[in-house]
PDB file of C-alpha atoms in Angstrom:
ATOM      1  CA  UNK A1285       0.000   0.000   0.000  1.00  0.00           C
ATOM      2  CA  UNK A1286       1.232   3.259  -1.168  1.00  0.00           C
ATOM      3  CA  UNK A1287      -0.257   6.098   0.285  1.00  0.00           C
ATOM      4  CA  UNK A1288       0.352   9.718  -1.785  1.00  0.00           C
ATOM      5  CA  UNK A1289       0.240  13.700   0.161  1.00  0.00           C
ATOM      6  CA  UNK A1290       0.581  16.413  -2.223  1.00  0.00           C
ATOM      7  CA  UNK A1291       1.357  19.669  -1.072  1.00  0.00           C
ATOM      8  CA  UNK A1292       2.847  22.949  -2.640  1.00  0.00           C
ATOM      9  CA  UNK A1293      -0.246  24.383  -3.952  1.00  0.00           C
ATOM     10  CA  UNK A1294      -1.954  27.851  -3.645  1.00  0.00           C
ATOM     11  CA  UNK A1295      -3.200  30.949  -4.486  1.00  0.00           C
ATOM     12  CA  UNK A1296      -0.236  32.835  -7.345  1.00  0.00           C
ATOM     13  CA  UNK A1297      -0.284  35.260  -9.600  1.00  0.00           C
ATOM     14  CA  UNK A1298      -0.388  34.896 -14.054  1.00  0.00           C
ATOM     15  CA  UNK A1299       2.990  34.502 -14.892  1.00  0.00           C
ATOM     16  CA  UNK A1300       4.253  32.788 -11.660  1.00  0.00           C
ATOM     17  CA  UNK A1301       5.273  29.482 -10.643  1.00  0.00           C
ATOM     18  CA  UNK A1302       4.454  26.942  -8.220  1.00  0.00           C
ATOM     19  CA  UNK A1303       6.597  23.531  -7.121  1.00  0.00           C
ATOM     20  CA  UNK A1304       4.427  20.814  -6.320  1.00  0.00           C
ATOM     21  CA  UNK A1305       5.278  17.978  -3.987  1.00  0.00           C
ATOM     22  CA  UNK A1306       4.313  14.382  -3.604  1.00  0.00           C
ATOM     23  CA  UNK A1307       5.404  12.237  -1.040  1.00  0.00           C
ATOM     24  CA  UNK A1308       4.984   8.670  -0.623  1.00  0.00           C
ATOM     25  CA  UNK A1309       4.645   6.904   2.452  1.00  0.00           C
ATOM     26  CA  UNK A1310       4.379   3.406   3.270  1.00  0.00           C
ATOM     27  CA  UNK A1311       6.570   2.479   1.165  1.00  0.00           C
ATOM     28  CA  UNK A1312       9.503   3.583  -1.507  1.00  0.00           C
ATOM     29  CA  UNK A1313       8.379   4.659  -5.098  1.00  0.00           C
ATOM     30  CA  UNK A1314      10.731   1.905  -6.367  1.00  0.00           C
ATOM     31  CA  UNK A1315       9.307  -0.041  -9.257  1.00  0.00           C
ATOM     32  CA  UNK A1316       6.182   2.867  -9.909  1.00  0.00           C
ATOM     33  CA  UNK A1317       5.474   5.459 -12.459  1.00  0.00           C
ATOM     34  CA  UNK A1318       4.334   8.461 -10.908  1.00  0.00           C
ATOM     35  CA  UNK A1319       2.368  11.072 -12.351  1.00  0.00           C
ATOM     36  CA  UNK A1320       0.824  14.223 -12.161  1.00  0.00           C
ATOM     37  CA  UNK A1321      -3.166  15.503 -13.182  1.00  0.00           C
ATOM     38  CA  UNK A1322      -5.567  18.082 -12.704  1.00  0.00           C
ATOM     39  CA  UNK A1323      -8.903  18.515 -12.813  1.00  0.00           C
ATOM     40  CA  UNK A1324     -10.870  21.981 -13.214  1.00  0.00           C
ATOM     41  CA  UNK A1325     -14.203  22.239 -12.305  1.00  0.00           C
ATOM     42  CA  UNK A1326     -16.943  20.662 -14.944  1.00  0.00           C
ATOM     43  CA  UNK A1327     -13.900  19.211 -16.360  1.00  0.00           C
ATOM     44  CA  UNK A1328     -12.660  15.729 -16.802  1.00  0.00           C
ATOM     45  CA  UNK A1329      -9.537  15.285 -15.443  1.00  0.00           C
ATOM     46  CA  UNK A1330      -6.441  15.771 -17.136  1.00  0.00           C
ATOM     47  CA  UNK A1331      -3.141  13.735 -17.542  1.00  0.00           C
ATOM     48  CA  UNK A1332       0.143  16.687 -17.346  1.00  0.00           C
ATOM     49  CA  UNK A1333       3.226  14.055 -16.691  1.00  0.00           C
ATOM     50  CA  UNK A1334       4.300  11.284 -15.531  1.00  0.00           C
ATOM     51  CA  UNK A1335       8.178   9.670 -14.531  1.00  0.00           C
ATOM     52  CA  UNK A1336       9.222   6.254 -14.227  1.00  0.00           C
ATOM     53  CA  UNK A1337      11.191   6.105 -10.955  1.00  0.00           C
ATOM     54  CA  UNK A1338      13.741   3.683 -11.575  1.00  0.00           C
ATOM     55  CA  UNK A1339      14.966   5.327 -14.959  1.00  0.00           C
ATOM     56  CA  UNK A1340      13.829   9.172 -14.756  1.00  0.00           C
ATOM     57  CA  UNK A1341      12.041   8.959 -17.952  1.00  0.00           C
ATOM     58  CA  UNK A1342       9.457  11.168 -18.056  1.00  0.00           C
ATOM     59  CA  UNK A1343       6.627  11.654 -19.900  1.00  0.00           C
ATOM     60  CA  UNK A1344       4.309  15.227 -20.494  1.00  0.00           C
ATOM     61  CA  UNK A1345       1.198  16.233 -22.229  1.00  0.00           C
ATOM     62  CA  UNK A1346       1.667  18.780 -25.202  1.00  0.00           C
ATOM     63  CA  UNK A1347      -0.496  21.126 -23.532  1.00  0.00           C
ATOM     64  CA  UNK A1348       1.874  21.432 -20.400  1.00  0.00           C
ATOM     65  CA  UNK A1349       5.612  20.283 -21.903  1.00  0.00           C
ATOM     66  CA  UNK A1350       6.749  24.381 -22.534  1.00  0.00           C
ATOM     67  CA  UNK A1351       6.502  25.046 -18.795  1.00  0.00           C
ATOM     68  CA  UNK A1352       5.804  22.328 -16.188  1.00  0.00           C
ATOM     69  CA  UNK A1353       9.077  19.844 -15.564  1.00  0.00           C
ATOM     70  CA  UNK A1354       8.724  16.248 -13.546  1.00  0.00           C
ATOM     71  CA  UNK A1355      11.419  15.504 -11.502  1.00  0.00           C
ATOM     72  CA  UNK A1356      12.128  12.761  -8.648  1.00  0.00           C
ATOM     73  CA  UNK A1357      14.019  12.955  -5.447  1.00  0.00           C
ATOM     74  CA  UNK A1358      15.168   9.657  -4.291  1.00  0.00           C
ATOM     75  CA  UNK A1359      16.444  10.484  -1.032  1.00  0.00           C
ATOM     76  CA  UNK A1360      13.099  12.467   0.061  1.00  0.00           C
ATOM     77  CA  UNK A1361      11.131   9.204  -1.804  1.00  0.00           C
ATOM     78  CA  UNK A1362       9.258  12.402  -3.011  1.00  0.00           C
ATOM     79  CA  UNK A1363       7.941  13.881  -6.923  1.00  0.00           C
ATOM     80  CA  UNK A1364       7.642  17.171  -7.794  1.00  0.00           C
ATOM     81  CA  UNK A1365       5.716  19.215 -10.563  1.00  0.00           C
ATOM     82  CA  UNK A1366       7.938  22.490 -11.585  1.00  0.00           C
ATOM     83  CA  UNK A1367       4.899  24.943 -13.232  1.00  0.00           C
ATOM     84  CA  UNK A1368       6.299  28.483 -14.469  1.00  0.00           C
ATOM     85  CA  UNK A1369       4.687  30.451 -16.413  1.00  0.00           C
ATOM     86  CA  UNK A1370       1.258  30.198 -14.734  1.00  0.00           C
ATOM     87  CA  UNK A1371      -2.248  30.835 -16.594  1.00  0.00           C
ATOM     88  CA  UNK A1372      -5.540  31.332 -15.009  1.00  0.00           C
ATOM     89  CA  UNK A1373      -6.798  28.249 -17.318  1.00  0.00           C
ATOM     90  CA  UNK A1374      -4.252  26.033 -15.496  1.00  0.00           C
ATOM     91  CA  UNK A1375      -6.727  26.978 -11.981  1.00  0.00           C
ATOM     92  CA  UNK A1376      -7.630  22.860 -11.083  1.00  0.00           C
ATOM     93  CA  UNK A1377      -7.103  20.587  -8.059  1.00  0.00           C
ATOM     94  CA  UNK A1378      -3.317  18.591  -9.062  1.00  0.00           C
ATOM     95  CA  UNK A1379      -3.358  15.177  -7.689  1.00  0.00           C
ATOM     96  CA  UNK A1380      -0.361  12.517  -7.777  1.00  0.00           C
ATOM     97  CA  UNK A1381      -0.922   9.024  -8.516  1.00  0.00           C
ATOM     98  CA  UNK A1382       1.336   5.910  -8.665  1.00  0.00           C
ATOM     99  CA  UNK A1383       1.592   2.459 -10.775  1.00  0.00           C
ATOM    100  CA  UNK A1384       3.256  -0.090 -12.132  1.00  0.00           C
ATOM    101  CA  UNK A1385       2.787   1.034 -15.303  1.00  0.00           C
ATOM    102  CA  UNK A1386       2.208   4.180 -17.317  1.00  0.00           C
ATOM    103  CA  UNK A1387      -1.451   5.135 -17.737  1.00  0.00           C
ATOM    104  CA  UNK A1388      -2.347   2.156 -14.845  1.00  0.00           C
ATOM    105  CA  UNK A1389      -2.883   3.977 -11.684  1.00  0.00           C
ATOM    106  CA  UNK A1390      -3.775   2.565  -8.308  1.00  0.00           C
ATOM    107  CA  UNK A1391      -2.780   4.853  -6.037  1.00  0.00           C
ATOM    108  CA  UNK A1392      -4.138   8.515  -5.858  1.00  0.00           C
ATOM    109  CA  UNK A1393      -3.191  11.793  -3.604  1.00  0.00           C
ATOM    110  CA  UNK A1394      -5.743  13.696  -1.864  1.00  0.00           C
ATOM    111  CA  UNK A1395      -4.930  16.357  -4.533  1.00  0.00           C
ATOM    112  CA  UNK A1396      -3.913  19.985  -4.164  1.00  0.00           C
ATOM    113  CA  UNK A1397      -5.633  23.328  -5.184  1.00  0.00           C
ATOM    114  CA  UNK A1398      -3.422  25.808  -7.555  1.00  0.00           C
ATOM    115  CA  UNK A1399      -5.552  29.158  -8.081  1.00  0.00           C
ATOM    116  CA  UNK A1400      -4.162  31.513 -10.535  1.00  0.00           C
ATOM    117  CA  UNK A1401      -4.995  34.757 -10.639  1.00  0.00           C
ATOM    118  CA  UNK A1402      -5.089  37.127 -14.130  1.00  0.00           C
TER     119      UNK A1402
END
């Protein structure tokens, strides 16, 4: 059992940036993919990238490559989301989520709110 806390979100400004954080507990991201969504309100939810742990590879939808960056920390068993260049469309709750495999999630975060203002 893996369980996910993401933190790192809030309330910023068009143009700025956040670092999200998602830290694993129970046990060691070793073997998973990790990635990162968002969901807006009345909106289905949206795949931004994902990283296998045990190579770094990483993975990003078009819509997000330009200015969000995946990245792993093995020593804080922790994934983070890099997002510059905030927009007010990019306002959604960002949740983590871990597998075995890409696109086959099990585990989920509680999720995170990012709020950007114009």
């Amino acid at each position: 059992q893996v369980q996910l806390v993401e933190s790192g979100g809030g309330l910023v400004q068009a143009g700025g940036s956040l670092r999200l954080s998602c830290a694993a507990s129970g046990r060691t991201f070793s073997n998973y993919v990790i990635g990162w969504f968002r969901q807006a309100p009345g909106k289905e939810r949206e795949f931004l990238a994902d990283i296998n742990w045990s190579s770094a590879s990483t993975n990003y939808a078009d819509s997000v490559k330009s200015r969000f960056t995946i990245s792993r920390d093995i020593a804080k068993n922790t994934v983070y989301l890099q997002m510059n260049s905030l927009k007010p469309e990019d306002t959604a709750v960002y949740r983590c989520a871990a597998g075995f495999m890409r696109g086959h999630y099990y585990y989920w975060g509680q999720g995170t709110q990012v709020t950007v203002s114009s």
